[in-house]
GROMACS .gro file of C-alpha atoms in nm:
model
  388
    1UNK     CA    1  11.430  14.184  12.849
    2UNK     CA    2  11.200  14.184  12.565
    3UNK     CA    3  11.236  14.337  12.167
    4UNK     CA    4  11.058  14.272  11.843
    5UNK     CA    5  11.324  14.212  11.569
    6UNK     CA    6  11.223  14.093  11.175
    7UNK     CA    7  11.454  13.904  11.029
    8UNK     CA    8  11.567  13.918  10.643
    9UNK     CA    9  11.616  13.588  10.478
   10UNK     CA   10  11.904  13.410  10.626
   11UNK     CA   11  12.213  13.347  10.366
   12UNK     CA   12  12.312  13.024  10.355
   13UNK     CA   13  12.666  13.142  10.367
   14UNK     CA   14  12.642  13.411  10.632
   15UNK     CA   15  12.381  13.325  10.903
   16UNK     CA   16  12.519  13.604  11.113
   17UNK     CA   17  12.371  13.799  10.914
   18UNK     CA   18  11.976  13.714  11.017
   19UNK     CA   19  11.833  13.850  11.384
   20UNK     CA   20  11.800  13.534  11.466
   21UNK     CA   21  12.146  13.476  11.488
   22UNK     CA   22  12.235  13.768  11.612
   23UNK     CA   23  11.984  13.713  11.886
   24UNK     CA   24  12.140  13.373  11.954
   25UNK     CA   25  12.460  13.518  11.927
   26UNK     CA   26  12.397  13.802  12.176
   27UNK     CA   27  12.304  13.583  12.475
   28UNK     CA   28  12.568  13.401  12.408
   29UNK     CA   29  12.797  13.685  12.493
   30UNK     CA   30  12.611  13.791  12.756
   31UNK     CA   31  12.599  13.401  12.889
   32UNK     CA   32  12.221  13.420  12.935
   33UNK     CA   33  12.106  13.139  13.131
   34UNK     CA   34  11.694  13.057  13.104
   35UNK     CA   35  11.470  13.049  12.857
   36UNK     CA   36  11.473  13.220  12.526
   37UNK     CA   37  11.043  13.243  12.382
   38UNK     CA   38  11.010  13.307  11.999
   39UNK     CA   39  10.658  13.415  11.884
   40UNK     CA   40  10.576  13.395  11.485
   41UNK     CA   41  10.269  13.476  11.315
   42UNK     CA   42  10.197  13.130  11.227
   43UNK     CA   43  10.281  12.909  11.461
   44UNK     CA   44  10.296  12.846  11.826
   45UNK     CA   45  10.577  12.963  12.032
   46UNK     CA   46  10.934  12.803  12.003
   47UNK     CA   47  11.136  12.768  12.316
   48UNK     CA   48  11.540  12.734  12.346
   49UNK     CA   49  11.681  12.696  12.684
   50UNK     CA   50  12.008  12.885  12.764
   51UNK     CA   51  12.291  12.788  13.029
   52UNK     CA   52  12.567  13.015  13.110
   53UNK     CA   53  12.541  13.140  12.753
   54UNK     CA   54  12.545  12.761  12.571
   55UNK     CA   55  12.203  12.618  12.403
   56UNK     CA   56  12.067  12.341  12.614
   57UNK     CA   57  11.759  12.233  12.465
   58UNK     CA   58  11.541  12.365  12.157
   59UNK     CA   59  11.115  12.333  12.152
   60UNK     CA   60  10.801  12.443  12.086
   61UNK     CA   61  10.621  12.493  11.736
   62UNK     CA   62  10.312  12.373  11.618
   63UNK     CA   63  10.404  11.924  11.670
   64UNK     CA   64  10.703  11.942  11.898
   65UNK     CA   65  10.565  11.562  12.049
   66UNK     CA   66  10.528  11.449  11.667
   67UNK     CA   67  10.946  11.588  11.637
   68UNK     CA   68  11.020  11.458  11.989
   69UNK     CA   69  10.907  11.090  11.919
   70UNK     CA   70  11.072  11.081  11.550
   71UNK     CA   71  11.457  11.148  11.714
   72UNK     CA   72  11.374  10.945  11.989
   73UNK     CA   73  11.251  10.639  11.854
   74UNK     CA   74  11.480  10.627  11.639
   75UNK     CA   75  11.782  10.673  11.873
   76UNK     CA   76  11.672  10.374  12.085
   77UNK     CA   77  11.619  10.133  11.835
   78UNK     CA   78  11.237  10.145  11.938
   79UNK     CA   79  11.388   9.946  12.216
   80UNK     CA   80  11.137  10.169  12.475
   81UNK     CA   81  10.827  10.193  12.457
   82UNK     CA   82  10.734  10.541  12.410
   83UNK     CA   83  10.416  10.564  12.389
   84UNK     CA   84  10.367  10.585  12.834
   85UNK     CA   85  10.625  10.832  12.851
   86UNK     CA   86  10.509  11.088  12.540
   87UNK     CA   87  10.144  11.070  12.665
   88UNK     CA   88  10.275  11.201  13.020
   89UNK     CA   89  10.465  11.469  12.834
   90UNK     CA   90  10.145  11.573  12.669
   91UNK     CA   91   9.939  11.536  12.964
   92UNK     CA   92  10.230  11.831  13.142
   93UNK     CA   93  10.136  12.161  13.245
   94UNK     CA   94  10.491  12.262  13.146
   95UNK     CA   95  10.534  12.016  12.832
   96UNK     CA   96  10.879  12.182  12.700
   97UNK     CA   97  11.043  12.059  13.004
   98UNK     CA   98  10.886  11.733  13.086
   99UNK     CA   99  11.051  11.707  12.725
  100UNK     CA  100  11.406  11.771  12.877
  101UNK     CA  101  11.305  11.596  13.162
  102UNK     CA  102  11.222  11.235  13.060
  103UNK     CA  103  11.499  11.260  12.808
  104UNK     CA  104  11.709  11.269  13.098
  105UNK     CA  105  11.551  10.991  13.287
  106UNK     CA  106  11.565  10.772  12.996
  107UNK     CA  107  11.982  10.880  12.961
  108UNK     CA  108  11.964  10.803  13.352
  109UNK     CA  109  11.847  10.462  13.322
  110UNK     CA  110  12.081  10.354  13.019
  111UNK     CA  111  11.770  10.388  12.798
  112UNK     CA  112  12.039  10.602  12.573
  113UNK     CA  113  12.431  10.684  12.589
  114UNK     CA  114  12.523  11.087  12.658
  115UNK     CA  115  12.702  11.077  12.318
  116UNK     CA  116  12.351  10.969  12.172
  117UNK     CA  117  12.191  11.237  12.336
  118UNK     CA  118  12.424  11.450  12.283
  119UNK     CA  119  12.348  11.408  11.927
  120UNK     CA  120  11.942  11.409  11.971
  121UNK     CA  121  11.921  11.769  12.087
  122UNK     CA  122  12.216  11.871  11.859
  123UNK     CA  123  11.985  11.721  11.579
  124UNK     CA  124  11.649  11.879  11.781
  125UNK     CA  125  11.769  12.221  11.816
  126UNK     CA  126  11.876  12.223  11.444
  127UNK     CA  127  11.535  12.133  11.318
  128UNK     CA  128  11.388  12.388  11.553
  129UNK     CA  129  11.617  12.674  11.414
  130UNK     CA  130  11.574  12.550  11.085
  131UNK     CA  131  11.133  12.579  11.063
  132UNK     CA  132  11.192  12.930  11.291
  133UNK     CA  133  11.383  13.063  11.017
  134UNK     CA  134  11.075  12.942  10.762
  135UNK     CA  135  10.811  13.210  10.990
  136UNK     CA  136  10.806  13.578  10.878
  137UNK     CA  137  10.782  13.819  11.166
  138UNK     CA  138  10.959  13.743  11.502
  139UNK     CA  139  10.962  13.836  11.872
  140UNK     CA  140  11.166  13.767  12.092
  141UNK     CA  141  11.113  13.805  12.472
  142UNK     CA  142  11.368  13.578  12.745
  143UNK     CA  143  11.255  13.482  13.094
  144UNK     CA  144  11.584  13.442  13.309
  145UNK     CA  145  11.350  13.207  13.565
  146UNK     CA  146  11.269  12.965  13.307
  147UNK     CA  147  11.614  12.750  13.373
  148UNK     CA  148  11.662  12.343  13.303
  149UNK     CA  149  11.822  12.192  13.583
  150UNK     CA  150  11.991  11.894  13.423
  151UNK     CA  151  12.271  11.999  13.162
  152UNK     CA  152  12.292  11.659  12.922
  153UNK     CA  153  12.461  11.868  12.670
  154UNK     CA  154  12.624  12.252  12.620
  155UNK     CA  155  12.626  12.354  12.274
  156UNK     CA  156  12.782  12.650  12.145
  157UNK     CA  157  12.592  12.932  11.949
  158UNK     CA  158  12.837  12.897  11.684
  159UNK     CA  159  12.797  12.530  11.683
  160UNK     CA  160  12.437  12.565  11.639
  161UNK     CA  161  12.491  12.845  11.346
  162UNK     CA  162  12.717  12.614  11.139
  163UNK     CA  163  12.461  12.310  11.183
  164UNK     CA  164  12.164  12.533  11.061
  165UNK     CA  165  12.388  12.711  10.726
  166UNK     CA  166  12.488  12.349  10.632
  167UNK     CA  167  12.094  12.229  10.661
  168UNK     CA  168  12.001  12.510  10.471
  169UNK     CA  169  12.267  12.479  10.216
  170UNK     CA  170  12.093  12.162  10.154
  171UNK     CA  171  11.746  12.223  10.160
  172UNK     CA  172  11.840  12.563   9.925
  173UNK     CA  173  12.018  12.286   9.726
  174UNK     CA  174  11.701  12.103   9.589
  175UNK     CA  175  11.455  12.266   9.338
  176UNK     CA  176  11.098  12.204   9.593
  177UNK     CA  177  10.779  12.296   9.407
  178UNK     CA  178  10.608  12.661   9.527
  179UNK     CA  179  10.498  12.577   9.910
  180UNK     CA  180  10.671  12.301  10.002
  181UNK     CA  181  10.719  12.246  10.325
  182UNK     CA  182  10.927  11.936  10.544
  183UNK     CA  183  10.617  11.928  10.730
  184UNK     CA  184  10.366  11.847  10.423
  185UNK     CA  185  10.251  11.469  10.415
  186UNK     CA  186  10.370  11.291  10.086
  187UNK     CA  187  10.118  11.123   9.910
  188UNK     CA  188  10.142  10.897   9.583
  189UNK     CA  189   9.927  11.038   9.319
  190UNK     CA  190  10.079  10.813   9.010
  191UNK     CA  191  10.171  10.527   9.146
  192UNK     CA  192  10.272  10.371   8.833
  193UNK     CA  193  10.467  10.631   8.759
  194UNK     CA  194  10.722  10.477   9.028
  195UNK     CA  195  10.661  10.141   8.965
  196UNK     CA  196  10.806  10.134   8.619
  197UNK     CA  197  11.119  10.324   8.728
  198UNK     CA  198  11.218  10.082   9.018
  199UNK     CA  199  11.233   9.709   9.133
  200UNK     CA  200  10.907   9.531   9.307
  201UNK     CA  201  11.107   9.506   9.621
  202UNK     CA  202  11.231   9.900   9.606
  203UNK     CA  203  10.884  10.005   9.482
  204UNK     CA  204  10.676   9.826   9.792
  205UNK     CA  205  10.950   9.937  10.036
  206UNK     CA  206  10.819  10.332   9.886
  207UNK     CA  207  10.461  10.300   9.868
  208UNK     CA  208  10.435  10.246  10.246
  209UNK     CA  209  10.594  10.585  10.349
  210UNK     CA  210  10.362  10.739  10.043
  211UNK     CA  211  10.049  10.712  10.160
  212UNK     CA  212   9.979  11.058  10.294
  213UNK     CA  213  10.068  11.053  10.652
  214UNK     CA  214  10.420  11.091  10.621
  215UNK     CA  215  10.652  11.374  10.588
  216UNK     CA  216  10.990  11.377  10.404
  217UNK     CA  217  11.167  11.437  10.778
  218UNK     CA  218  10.939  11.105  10.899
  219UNK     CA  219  11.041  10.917  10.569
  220UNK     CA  220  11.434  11.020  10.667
  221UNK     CA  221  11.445  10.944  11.003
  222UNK     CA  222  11.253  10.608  10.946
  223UNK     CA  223  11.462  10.446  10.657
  224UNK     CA  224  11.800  10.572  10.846
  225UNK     CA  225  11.882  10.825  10.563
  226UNK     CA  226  11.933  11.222  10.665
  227UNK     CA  227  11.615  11.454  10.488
  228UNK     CA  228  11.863  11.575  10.160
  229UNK     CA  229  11.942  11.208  10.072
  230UNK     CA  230  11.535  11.101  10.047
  231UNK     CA  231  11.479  11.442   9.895
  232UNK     CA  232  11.687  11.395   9.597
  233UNK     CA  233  11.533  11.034   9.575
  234UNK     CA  234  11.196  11.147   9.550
  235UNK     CA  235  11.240  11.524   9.401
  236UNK     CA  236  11.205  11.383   9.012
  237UNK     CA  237  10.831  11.292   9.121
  238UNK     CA  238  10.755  11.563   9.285
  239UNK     CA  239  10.840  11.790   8.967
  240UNK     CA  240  10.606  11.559   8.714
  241UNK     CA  241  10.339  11.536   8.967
  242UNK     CA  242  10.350  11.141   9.021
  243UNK     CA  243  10.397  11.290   9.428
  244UNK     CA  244  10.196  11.527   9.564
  245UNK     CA  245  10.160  11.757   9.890
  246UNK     CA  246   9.921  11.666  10.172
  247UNK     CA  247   9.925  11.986  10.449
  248UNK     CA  248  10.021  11.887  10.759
  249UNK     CA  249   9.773  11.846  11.019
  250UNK     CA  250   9.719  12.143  11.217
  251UNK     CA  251   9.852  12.176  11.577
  252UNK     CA  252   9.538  12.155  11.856
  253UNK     CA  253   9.378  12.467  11.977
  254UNK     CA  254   9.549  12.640  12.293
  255UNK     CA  255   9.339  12.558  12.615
  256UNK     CA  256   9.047  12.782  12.682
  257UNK     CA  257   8.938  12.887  13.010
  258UNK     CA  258   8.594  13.080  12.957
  259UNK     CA  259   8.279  12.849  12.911
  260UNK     CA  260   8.234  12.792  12.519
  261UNK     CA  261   7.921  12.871  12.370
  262UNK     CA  262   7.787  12.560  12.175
  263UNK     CA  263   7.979  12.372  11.956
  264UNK     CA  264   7.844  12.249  11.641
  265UNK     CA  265   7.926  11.844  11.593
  266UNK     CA  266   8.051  11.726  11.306
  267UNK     CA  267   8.006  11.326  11.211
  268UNK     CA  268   8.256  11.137  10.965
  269UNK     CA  269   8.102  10.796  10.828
  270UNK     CA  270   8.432  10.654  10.680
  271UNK     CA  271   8.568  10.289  10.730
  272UNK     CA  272   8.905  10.396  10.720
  273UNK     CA  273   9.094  10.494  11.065
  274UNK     CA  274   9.349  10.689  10.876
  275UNK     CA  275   9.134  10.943  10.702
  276UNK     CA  276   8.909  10.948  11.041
  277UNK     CA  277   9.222  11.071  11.265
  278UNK     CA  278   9.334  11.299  10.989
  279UNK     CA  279   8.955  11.474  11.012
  280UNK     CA  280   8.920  11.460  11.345
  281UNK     CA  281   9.238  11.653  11.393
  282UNK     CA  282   9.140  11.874  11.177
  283UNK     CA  283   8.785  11.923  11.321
  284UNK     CA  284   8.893  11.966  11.637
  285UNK     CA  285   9.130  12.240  11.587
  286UNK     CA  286   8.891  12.418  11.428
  287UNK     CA  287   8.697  12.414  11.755
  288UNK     CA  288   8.422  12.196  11.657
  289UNK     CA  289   8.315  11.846  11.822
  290UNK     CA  290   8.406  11.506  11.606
  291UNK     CA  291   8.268  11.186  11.607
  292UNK     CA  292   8.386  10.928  11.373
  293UNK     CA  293   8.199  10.623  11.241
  294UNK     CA  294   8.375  10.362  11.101
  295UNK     CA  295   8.074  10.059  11.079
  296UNK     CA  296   7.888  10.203  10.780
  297UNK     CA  297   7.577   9.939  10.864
  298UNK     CA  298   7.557  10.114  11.207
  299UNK     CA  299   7.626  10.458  11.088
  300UNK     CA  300   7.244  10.540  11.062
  301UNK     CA  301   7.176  10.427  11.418
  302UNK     CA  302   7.446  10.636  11.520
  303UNK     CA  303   7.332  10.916  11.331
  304UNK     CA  304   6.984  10.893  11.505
  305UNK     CA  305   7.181  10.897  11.832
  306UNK     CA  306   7.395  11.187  11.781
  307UNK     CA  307   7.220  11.419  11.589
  308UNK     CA  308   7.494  11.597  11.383
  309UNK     CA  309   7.503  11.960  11.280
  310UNK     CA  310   7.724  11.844  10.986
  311UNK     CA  311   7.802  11.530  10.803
  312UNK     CA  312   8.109  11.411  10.580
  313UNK     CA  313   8.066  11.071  10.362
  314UNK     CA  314   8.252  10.864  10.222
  315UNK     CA  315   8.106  10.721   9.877
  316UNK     CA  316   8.302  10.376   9.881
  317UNK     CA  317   8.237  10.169  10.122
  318UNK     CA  318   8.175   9.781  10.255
  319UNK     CA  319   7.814   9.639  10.262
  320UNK     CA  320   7.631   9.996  10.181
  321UNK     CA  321   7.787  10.329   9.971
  322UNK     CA  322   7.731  10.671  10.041
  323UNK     CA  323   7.445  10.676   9.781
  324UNK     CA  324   7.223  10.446   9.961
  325UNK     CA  325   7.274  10.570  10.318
  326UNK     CA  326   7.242  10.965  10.203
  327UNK     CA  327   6.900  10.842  10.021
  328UNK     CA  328   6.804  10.638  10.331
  329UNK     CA  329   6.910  10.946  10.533
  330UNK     CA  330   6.720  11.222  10.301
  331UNK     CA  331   6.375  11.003  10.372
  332UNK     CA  332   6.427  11.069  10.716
  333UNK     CA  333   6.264  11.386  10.885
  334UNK     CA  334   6.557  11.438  11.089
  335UNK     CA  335   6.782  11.462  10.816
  336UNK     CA  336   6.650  11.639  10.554
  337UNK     CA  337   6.810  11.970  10.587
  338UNK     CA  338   7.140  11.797  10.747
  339UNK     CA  339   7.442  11.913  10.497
  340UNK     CA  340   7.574  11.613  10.379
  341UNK     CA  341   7.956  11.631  10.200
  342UNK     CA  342   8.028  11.360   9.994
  343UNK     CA  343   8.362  11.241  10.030
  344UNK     CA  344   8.499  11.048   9.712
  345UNK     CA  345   8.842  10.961   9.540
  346UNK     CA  346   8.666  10.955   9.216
  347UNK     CA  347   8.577  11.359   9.092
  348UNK     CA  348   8.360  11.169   8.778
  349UNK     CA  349   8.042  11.371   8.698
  350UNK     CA  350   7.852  11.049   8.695
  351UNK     CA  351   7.924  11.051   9.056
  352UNK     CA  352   7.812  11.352   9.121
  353UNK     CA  353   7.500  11.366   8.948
  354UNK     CA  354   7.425  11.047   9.103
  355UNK     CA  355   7.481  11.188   9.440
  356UNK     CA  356   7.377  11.509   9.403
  357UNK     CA  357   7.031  11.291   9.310
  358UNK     CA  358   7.022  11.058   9.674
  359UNK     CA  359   7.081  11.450   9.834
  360UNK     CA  360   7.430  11.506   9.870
  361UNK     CA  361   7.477  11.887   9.971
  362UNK     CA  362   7.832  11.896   9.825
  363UNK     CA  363   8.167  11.721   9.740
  364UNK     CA  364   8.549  11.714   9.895
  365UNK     CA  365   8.808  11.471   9.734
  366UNK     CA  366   9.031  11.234   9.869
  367UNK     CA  367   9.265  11.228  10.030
  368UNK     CA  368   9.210  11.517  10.241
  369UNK     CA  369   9.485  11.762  10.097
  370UNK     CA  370   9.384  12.071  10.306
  371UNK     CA  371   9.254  12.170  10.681
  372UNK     CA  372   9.173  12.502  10.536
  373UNK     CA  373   8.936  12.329  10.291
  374UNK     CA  374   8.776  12.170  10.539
  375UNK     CA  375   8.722  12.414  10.774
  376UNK     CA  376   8.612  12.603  10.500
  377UNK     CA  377   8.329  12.385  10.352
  378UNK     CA  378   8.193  12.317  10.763
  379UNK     CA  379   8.160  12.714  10.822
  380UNK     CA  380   7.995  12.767  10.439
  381UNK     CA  381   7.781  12.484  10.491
  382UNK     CA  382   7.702  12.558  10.842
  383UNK     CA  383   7.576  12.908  10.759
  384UNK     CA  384   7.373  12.805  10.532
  385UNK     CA  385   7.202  12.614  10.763
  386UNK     CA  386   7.216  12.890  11.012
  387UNK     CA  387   6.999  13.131  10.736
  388UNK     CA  388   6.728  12.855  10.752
   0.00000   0.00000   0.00000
């Protein structure tokens, strides 16, 4: 069975009213029993998993291990350790229900009570529903052989329906800026801004979740507060611009089964690990090869070694800064015509006259806000390079 529906905005008073629901609603009547697939334009494809008409389990999208692990961990205390039993997950051929699976196992071997996980794919399936109903076109197609065998919870359609109005309700509730999104990283732009408005203690406890790899769902589930409680908390700082929007890292690329033609590599000198993973996420999903270098007195050696296509910099950093190594670099006959990207915190004009003068190509400020900017600056620089 397989049709292509488009669903109007849902009302947060009448969610019958969307396909979705009316998809959901359907099976549920006809007590469907395997695996419903939902295909946006945007993301990748969600998966909820029927039984005799009842939502088992909910999936799929671009970070379902990144949602997975923030439920879980929380629900056991951080009394496991995950970290085993999410790489397997990854590792699956079939990750939606090795998902199901060791949630199971883990409710199996006392890891977590049923009522507990009863409540984790309540909660899972909600959030699910809740970004589906964010994508614009839809299709949905159900495969009757996908089925789970364990059954750790049966929830009703109209269970599920009430859950997602209320969340909406409350997300519809709050006055987001243009864009936002629960899965945007929060990052502190004005930190003093905060710091006169709230105790030492209360502003410290903040700043940690603020520093741009943390969503407002990771902040919620974190501090033990639900996602409208931190919201209205942080919403005043959002609207004067003291807290600003990092875009979420991008999901990585589907597997591909041809041979690839050759992949440029692209080389990050930065000493910090955080803004390394963030571009080497990024990097990666746009198909290129990464290599991060976090010793800035061995960076040129490394350099040598790999022989980048294309190089990001960072200006500030221990024992040498990005002037001196993209001058020692530029002196170099294997590095002249390398594009070189300054990456700097500080958008002065001093800066960049300075570095435009060691040989800097261009400029990207930190922190990274957008993979689309990166991606971006790689393929203009890269064609330039290309022309030569």
């Amino acid at each position: 069975m397989s049709q292509t529906l488009t669903p109007p905005k849902m009302s947060a008073s009448h969610p019958g009213e969307s396909s979705l629901a009316a998809q959901l609603v359907t099976l549920a009547r006809q007590q469907f029993t395997g695996r419903l697939d939902i295909e946006t334009p945007t993301d990748l494809p969600w998966h909820l998993f029927f039984g005799s008409g009842r939502l088992l389990y909910a999936t799929g999208g671009a970070q379902p291990l990144k949602r997975y692990r923030r439920h879980l961990v929380g629900a056991t205390a951080r009394t496991l350790d995950w970290a085993p039993l999410l790489k397997q997950i990854g590792q699956s051929s079939c990750p939606a229900r090795a998902e199901y699976a060791t949630l199971c196992r883990v409710v199996k071997a006392g890891g977590i009570v049923g009522s507990r996980a009863a409540g984790i794919v309540r909660s899972l399936t909600t959030e699910v529903l809740f970004d589906v109903m964010q994508a614009g076109h839809l299709t949905f197609s159900c495969n009757r052989q996908e089925r789970l065998d364990a059954q750790l919870v049966l929830l009703s359609v109209d269970q599920v329906l009430f859950d997602l109005r209320q969340s909406l309700k409350a997300h519809q509730s709050l006055e987001w800026p243009v864009g936002f999104s629960l899965h945007h990283r929060l990052w502190l732009k004005k930190p003093e801004r905060l710091r006169t408005q709230m105790s030492a203690a209360a502003f410290t406890g903040l700043q940690k979740w603020l520093e741009g790899r943390h969503s407002l769902r990771d902040i919620a589930a974190s501090t033990g507060r639900d996602v409208p409680t931190v919201g209205r908390l942080l919403l005043p700082y959002f609207q004067e611009g003291a807290i600003t929007l990092l875009e979420d890292l991008p999901p990585l690329p589907r597997p591909v089964t041809h041979v690839a033609a050759y992949r440029p590599l692209v080389v990050c000198v930065e000493d910090s690990a955080i803004t390394c993973s963030i571009m080497e996420q990024i990097v990666v999903a746009a198909g290129y090869r990464f290599l991060a270098v976090q010793e800035p007195m061995r960076a040129f050696a490394s350099l040598v070694s790999a022989r980048p296509d294309f190089l990001f910099l960072d200006l500030v950093m221990p024992d040498i800064n990005g002037y001196e190594l993209c001058a020692r670099l530029r002196k170099s006959t294997l590095f002249q015509s390398l594009p070189i990207v300054i990456l700097t915190g500080n958008d002065g004009l001093i800066d960049r006259v300075r570095a435009r003068m060691t040989g800097a190509t261009d400029f990207m400020s930190k922190p990274v806000e957008s993979a689309r900017a990166v991606e971006t600056m790689i393929l203009k620089h890269l064609r330039v390079q290309a022309a030569r």
